[in-house]
Amino acid sequence: MSRISESTATALSLAAISIHSSPTATAGPGQFDFVLLDPPWENRSVQRSGRYTTMRETDPMVVLQSILGQHLAHGALVACWVTNKPAARNIALEAFQAWDVDLVEEWAWLKTTLQGDPVTELEGLWRKPYEILLLGRKVSTQAHGDTLQRRVIVAVPDLHSRKPSLKALIESFMPSRYRALEIFARNLTADWWAWGDEVLKYNWEGHWWQGEESVQIQD
């Protein structure tokens, strides 16, 4: 558990290279096939409540721009949650560019009540009932199309700032054996690396519901 800074970034790099010292069929030493980011974007209500440190006080994306690219495997998938403010999207896309990552998909998480209705009006002025996940691919020698694939996740929000678990969805895009890293993680995910200062925040079993999975992927 550590804040994302230049010193902890160096430690992560050394750990990744040490633990994943041998290449796989898809990733080189110290590289990952999938990286998920959920940055603490600037948020006035969060700043007032003090729930967590936002990027107004720190700027971890600058650190990540300089070090993360070397840890992305050829063809790796990178996913980044953004708020509905254009500035957040622009910062994420600048980071993608620094990592040689092309935007290929955009997912919208539509937040609903238990009855299936959006939690707020779709065109609400102050709050939208959805958040956006940008997905990009590490640039390969293959030509990329100009068409952006869009998908929708429909899920009921629970704890503040926690996103739906993406593991079951992402694994359909991954090789059978893959390496994954979640940055700004707030809970541990089986077989994934987690980096951030709140990686155990939601690991208590009371924060999880056990039951049958219901995951469908539609183009």
CSV table of N, CA and C in Angstrom, one decimal, residues 111-208:
chain,number,residue,atom,x,y,z
A,111,LYS,N,-25.6,3.7,-14.1
A,111,LYS,CA,-26.0,3.4,-12.7
A,111,LYS,C,-27.5,3.4,-12.6
A,112,THR,N,-28.0,2.3,-12.1
A,112,THR,CA,-29.4,2.1,-11.9
A,112,THR,C,-29.8,1.8,-10.5
A,113,THR,N,-31.1,2.0,-10.2
A,113,THR,CA,-31.7,1.5,-9.0
A,113,THR,C,-31.9,0.0,-9.0
A,114,LEU,N,-32.3,-0.6,-7.9
A,114,LEU,CA,-32.6,-2.0,-8.0
A,114,LEU,C,-33.8,-2.3,-8.9
A,115,GLN,N,-34.6,-1.3,-9.2
A,115,GLN,CA,-35.7,-1.5,-10.1
A,115,GLN,C,-35.3,-1.3,-11.6
A,116,GLY,N,-34.1,-0.9,-11.8
A,116,GLY,CA,-33.6,-0.8,-13.2
A,116,GLY,C,-33.7,0.6,-13.8
A,117,ASP,N,-34.1,1.6,-13.0
A,117,ASP,CA,-34.2,3.0,-13.5
A,117,ASP,C,-32.8,3.7,-13.3
A,118,PRO,N,-32.5,4.6,-14.2
A,118,PRO,CA,-31.3,5.4,-13.9
A,118,PRO,C,-31.4,6.1,-12.6
A,119,VAL,N,-30.2,6.3,-11.9
A,119,VAL,CA,-30.3,6.9,-10.5
A,119,VAL,C,-30.6,8.4,-10.6
A,120,THR,N,-30.3,9.0,-11.7
A,120,THR,CA,-30.6,10.4,-12.0
A,120,THR,C,-31.1,10.6,-13.4
A,121,GLU,N,-31.5,11.7,-13.8
A,121,GLU,CA,-32.0,12.0,-15.1
A,121,GLU,C,-30.8,11.9,-16.1
A,122,LEU,N,-30.9,11.3,-17.2
A,122,LEU,CA,-29.9,11.1,-18.2
A,122,LEU,C,-29.3,12.5,-18.6
A,123,GLU,N,-30.1,13.5,-18.7
A,123,GLU,CA,-29.6,14.8,-19.1
A,123,GLU,C,-29.5,15.7,-18.0
A,124,GLY,N,-29.3,15.2,-16.8
A,124,GLY,CA,-29.2,16.1,-15.6
A,124,GLY,C,-28.1,17.1,-15.7
A,125,LEU,N,-28.3,18.3,-15.2
A,125,LEU,CA,-27.4,19.4,-15.3
A,125,LEU,C,-26.1,19.1,-14.4
A,126,TRP,N,-26.3,18.7,-13.2
A,126,TRP,CA,-25.2,18.6,-12.2
A,126,TRP,C,-24.7,17.2,-12.1
A,127,ARG,N,-25.5,16.2,-12.2
A,127,ARG,CA,-25.1,14.8,-12.0
A,127,ARG,C,-25.6,14.0,-13.2
A,128,LYS,N,-24.7,13.2,-13.7
A,128,LYS,CA,-25.1,12.2,-14.8
A,128,LYS,C,-25.2,10.8,-14.2
A,129,PRO,N,-26.1,10.0,-14.6
A,129,PRO,CA,-26.2,8.6,-14.1
A,129,PRO,C,-25.2,7.6,-14.7
A,130,TYR,N,-24.1,8.1,-15.2
A,130,TYR,CA,-23.2,7.2,-15.9
A,130,TYR,C,-21.8,7.7,-15.7
A,131,GLU,N,-20.8,6.8,-15.8
A,131,GLU,CA,-19.4,7.1,-15.9
A,131,GLU,C,-18.8,6.4,-17.1
A,132,ILE,N,-17.7,6.9,-17.6
A,132,ILE,CA,-17.1,6.4,-18.8
A,132,ILE,C,-15.8,5.7,-18.5
A,133,LEU,N,-15.6,4.6,-19.2
A,133,LEU,CA,-14.3,3.8,-19.2
A,133,LEU,C,-13.7,3.9,-20.6
A,134,LEU,N,-12.5,4.5,-20.7
A,134,LEU,CA,-11.8,4.5,-22.0
A,134,LEU,C,-10.9,3.3,-22.0
A,135,LEU,N,-10.9,2.6,-23.2
A,135,LEU,CA,-10.0,1.5,-23.4
A,135,LEU,C,-9.2,1.7,-24.6
A,136,GLY,N,-7.9,1.4,-24.4
A,136,GLY,CA,-7.0,1.6,-25.5
A,136,GLY,C,-6.0,0.4,-25.7
A,137,ARG,N,-5.5,0.2,-26.9
A,137,ARG,CA,-4.5,-0.8,-27.1
A,137,ARG,C,-3.1,-0.2,-27.4
A,138,LYS,N,-2.1,-0.9,-26.8
A,138,LYS,CA,-0.7,-0.5,-27.1
A,138,LYS,C,-0.5,-0.6,-28.6
A,139,VAL,N,0.0,0.4,-29.2
A,139,VAL,CA,0.1,0.4,-30.6
A,139,VAL,C,0.9,-0.8,-31.2
A,140,SER,N,0.4,-1.4,-32.2
A,140,SER,CA,1.0,-2.6,-32.8
A,140,SER,C,1.3,-2.2,-34.3
A,141,THR,N,1.9,-3.1,-35.0
A,141,THR,CA,2.3,-2.9,-36.4
A,141,THR,C,1.0,-3.0,-37.3
A,142,GLN,N,-0.1,-3.5,-36.7
A,142,GLN,CA,-1.3,-3.7,-37.5
A,142,GLN,C,-2.0,-2.3,-37.6
A,143,ALA,N,-2.6,-2.1,-38.7
A,143,ALA,CA,-3.4,-0.8,-38.9
A,143,ALA,C,-4.6,-0.8,-38.0
A,144,HIS,N,-4.9,0.4,-37.4
A,144,HIS,CA,-6.1,0.5,-36.6
A,144,HIS,C,-7.2,1.1,-37.3
A,145,GLY,N,-8.4,0.7,-37.1
A,145,GLY,CA,-9.6,1.3,-37.7
A,145,GLY,C,-9.9,2.6,-37.0
A,146,ASP,N,-10.8,3.4,-37.7
A,146,ASP,CA,-11.2,4.6,-37.1
A,146,ASP,C,-12.5,4.5,-36.3
A,147,THR,N,-13.1,3.3,-36.3
A,147,THR,CA,-14.4,3.1,-35.7
A,147,THR,C,-14.1,2.9,-34.2
A,148,LEU,N,-14.8,3.6,-33.3
A,148,LEU,CA,-14.7,3.4,-31.9
A,148,LEU,C,-15.9,2.5,-31.4
A,149,GLN,N,-15.5,1.4,-30.8
A,149,GLN,CA,-16.5,0.4,-30.3
A,149,GLN,C,-17.1,1.0,-29.0
A,150,ARG,N,-18.4,1.0,-28.9
A,150,ARG,CA,-19.0,1.4,-27.7
A,150,ARG,C,-19.9,0.3,-27.1
A,151,ARG,N,-19.8,0.2,-25.7
A,151,ARG,CA,-20.6,-0.8,-25.0
A,151,ARG,C,-21.1,-0.1,-23.7
A,152,VAL,N,-22.1,-0.8,-23.1
A,152,VAL,CA,-22.8,-0.3,-21.9
A,152,VAL,C,-22.8,-1.3,-20.9
A,153,ILE,N,-22.4,-0.9,-19.6
A,153,ILE,CA,-22.5,-1.8,-18.5
A,153,ILE,C,-23.6,-1.2,-17.6
A,154,VAL,N,-24.6,-2.0,-17.3
A,154,VAL,CA,-25.7,-1.6,-16.4
A,154,VAL,C,-25.5,-2.3,-15.1
A,155,ALA,N,-25.4,-1.5,-14.0
A,155,ALA,CA,-25.1,-2.1,-12.7
A,155,ALA,C,-25.6,-1.1,-11.6
A,156,VAL,N,-25.9,-1.6,-10.5
A,156,VAL,CA,-26.4,-0.8,-9.3
A,156,VAL,C,-25.2,-0.4,-8.5
A,157,PRO,N,-25.0,0.9,-8.3
A,157,PRO,CA,-23.9,1.4,-7.5
A,157,PRO,C,-24.1,1.0,-6.0
A,158,ASP,N,-22.9,0.8,-5.3
A,158,ASP,CA,-23.1,0.5,-3.9
A,158,ASP,C,-22.3,1.4,-3.1
A,159,LEU,N,-21.0,1.1,-2.8
A,159,LEU,CA,-20.1,1.9,-2.0
A,159,LEU,C,-19.6,3.1,-2.8
A,160,HIS,N,-19.3,4.2,-2.1
A,160,HIS,CA,-18.9,5.4,-2.7
A,160,HIS,C,-17.6,5.2,-3.6
A,161,SER,N,-17.7,5.5,-4.8
A,161,SER,CA,-16.5,5.5,-5.7
A,161,SER,C,-16.1,4.1,-6.2
A,162,ARG,N,-16.8,3.1,-5.7
A,162,ARG,CA,-16.4,1.7,-6.2
A,162,ARG,C,-17.0,1.4,-7.5
A,163,LYS,N,-16.2,1.0,-8.4
A,163,LYS,CA,-16.7,0.6,-9.8
A,163,LYS,C,-17.1,-0.9,-9.8
A,164,PRO,N,-17.9,-1.2,-10.8
A,164,PRO,CA,-18.2,-2.7,-11.0
A,164,PRO,C,-16.9,-3.5,-11.3
A,165,SER,N,-16.9,-4.7,-10.8
A,165,SER,CA,-15.7,-5.6,-11.1
A,165,SER,C,-15.7,-5.9,-12.5
A,166,LEU,N,-14.6,-5.7,-13.2
A,166,LEU,CA,-14.4,-5.8,-14.6
A,166,LEU,C,-13.8,-7.2,-15.0
A,167,LYS,N,-13.3,-7.9,-14.0
A,167,LYS,CA,-12.5,-9.1,-14.4
A,167,LYS,C,-13.2,-10.0,-15.4
A,168,ALA,N,-14.5,-10.4,-15.1
A,168,ALA,CA,-15.2,-11.3,-16.0
A,168,ALA,C,-15.3,-10.8,-17.4
A,169,LEU,N,-15.5,-9.4,-17.5
A,169,LEU,CA,-15.7,-8.8,-18.8
A,169,LEU,C,-14.4,-8.7,-19.5
A,170,ILE,N,-13.3,-8.3,-18.8
A,170,ILE,CA,-12.0,-8.1,-19.5
A,170,ILE,C,-11.4,-9.4,-19.9
A,171,GLU,N,-11.6,-10.5,-19.2
A,171,GLU,CA,-11.0,-11.8,-19.5
A,171,GLU,C,-11.4,-12.3,-20.9
A,172,SER,N,-12.5,-11.9,-21.4
A,172,SER,CA,-12.9,-12.3,-22.8
A,172,SER,C,-12.0,-11.7,-23.8
A,173,PHE,N,-11.2,-10.6,-23.5
A,173,PHE,CA,-10.3,-10.0,-24.4
A,173,PHE,C,-8.9,-10.4,-24.2
A,174,MET,N,-8.6,-11.2,-23.1
A,174,MET,CA,-7.3,-11.5,-22.7
A,174,MET,C,-6.9,-12.9,-23.2
A,175,PRO,N,-5.6,-13.2,-23.3
A,175,PRO,CA,-5.1,-14.5,-23.6
A,175,PRO,C,-5.4,-15.4,-22.3
A,176,SER,N,-5.3,-16.7,-22.5
A,176,SER,CA,-5.6,-17.6,-21.4
A,176,SER,C,-4.7,-17.4,-20.2
A,177,ARG,N,-3.5,-17.0,-20.4
A,177,ARG,CA,-2.6,-16.6,-19.3
A,177,ARG,C,-2.2,-15.2,-19.5
A,178,TYR,N,-2.6,-14.3,-18.6
A,178,TYR,CA,-2.3,-12.9,-18.8
A,178,TYR,C,-1.8,-12.3,-17.4
A,179,ARG,N,-1.2,-11.1,-17.5
A,179,ARG,CA,-0.8,-10.4,-16.3
A,179,ARG,C,-1.6,-9.1,-16.3
A,180,ALA,N,-2.1,-8.8,-15.1
A,180,ALA,CA,-2.9,-7.6,-15.0
A,180,ALA,C,-2.5,-6.7,-13.8
A,181,LEU,N,-2.6,-5.4,-13.9
A,181,LEU,CA,-2.3,-4.5,-12.9
A,181,LEU,C,-3.4,-3.5,-12.7
A,182,GLU,N,-3.9,-3.3,-11.5
A,182,GLU,CA,-4.9,-2.2,-11.2
A,182,GLU,C,-4.2,-1.1,-10.5
A,183,ILE,N,-4.3,0.1,-11.0
A,183,ILE,CA,-3.7,1.3,-10.3
A,183,ILE,C,-4.8,2.1,-9.7
A,184,PHE,N,-4.5,2.6,-8.5
A,184,PHE,CA,-5.5,3.3,-7.7
A,184,PHE,C,-6.6,2.3,-7.2
A,185,ALA,N,-6.2,1.0,-7.0
A,185,ALA,CA,-7.1,0.0,-6.6
A,185,ALA,C,-7.6,0.2,-5.2
A,186,ARG,N,-8.9,-0.2,-5.0
A,186,ARG,CA,-9.5,0.0,-3.7
A,186,ARG,C,-9.9,-1.4,-3.1
A,187,ASN,N,-9.5,-2.5,-3.8
A,187,ASN,CA,-9.7,-3.8,-3.3
A,187,ASN,C,-8.8,-4.7,-4.1
A,188,LEU,N,-8.4,-5.9,-3.6
A,188,LEU,CA,-7.6,-6.8,-4.3
A,188,LEU,C,-8.5,-7.7,-5.2
A,189,THR,N,-8.0,-8.0,-6.4
A,189,THR,CA,-8.6,-8.8,-7.4
A,189,THR,C,-7.7,-10.1,-7.6
A,190,ALA,N,-8.3,-11.2,-7.5
A,190,ALA,CA,-7.6,-12.5,-7.6
A,190,ALA,C,-6.7,-12.5,-8.9
A,191,ASP,N,-5.4,-12.8,-8.7
A,191,ASP,CA,-4.4,-13.0,-9.7
A,191,ASP,C,-4.0,-11.6,-10.4
A,192,TRP,N,-4.5,-10.5,-9.9
A,192,TRP,CA,-4.1,-9.2,-10.4
A,192,TRP,C,-3.1,-8.5,-9.4
A,193,TRP,N,-2.2,-7.7,-9.9
A,193,TRP,CA,-1.5,-6.8,-9.1
A,193,TRP,C,-2.3,-5.6,-8.7
A,194,ALA,N,-2.1,-5.0,-7.6
A,194,ALA,CA,-2.8,-3.8,-7.1
A,194,ALA,C,-1.8,-2.8,-6.6
A,195,TRP,N,-2.0,-1.5,-7.0
A,195,TRP,CA,-1.1,-0.5,-6.6
A,195,TRP,C,-1.9,0.8,-6.2
A,196,GLY,N,-1.7,1.3,-5.0
A,196,GLY,CA,-2.3,2.5,-4.5
A,196,GLY,C,-2.3,2.5,-3.0
A,197,ASP,N,-2.8,3.5,-2.4
A,197,ASP,CA,-2.8,3.6,-0.9
A,197,ASP,C,-4.1,3.2,-0.2
A,198,GLU,N,-5.0,2.6,-1.1
A,198,GLU,CA,-6.3,2.1,-0.5
A,198,GLU,C,-6.6,0.7,-1.0
A,199,VAL,N,-5.6,-0.1,-1.3
A,199,VAL,CA,-5.8,-1.4,-2.0
A,199,VAL,C,-6.6,-2.4,-1.1
A,200,LEU,N,-6.7,-2.2,0.2
A,200,LEU,CA,-7.5,-3.1,1.0
A,200,LEU,C,-8.8,-2.5,1.5
A,201,LYS,N,-9.1,-1.3,1.0
A,201,LYS,CA,-10.3,-0.5,1.6
A,201,LYS,C,-11.6,-1.3,1.5
A,202,TYR,N,-11.9,-2.0,0.4
A,202,TYR,CA,-13.1,-2.8,0.3
A,202,TYR,C,-12.9,-4.3,0.3
A,203,ASN,N,-11.9,-4.7,1.0
A,203,ASN,CA,-11.6,-6.2,1.0
A,203,ASN,C,-12.4,-6.9,2.0
A,204,TRP,N,-13.0,-6.2,3.0
A,204,TRP,CA,-13.8,-6.9,4.0
A,204,TRP,C,-15.0,-7.6,3.3
A,205,GLU,N,-15.2,-8.8,3.8
A,205,GLU,CA,-16.2,-9.7,3.1
A,205,GLU,C,-17.6,-9.1,3.2
A,206,GLY,N,-17.9,-8.2,4.1
A,206,GLY,CA,-19.2,-7.5,4.2
A,206,GLY,C,-19.4,-6.6,3.1
A,207,HIS,N,-18.4,-6.2,2.3
A,207,HIS,CA,-18.6,-5.3,1.2
A,207,HIS,C,-18.9,-6.1,-0.1
A,208,TRP,N,-19.0,-7.5,0.0
A,208,TRP,CA,-19.2,-8.3,-1.2
A,208,TRP,C,-20.4,-9.2,-1.0
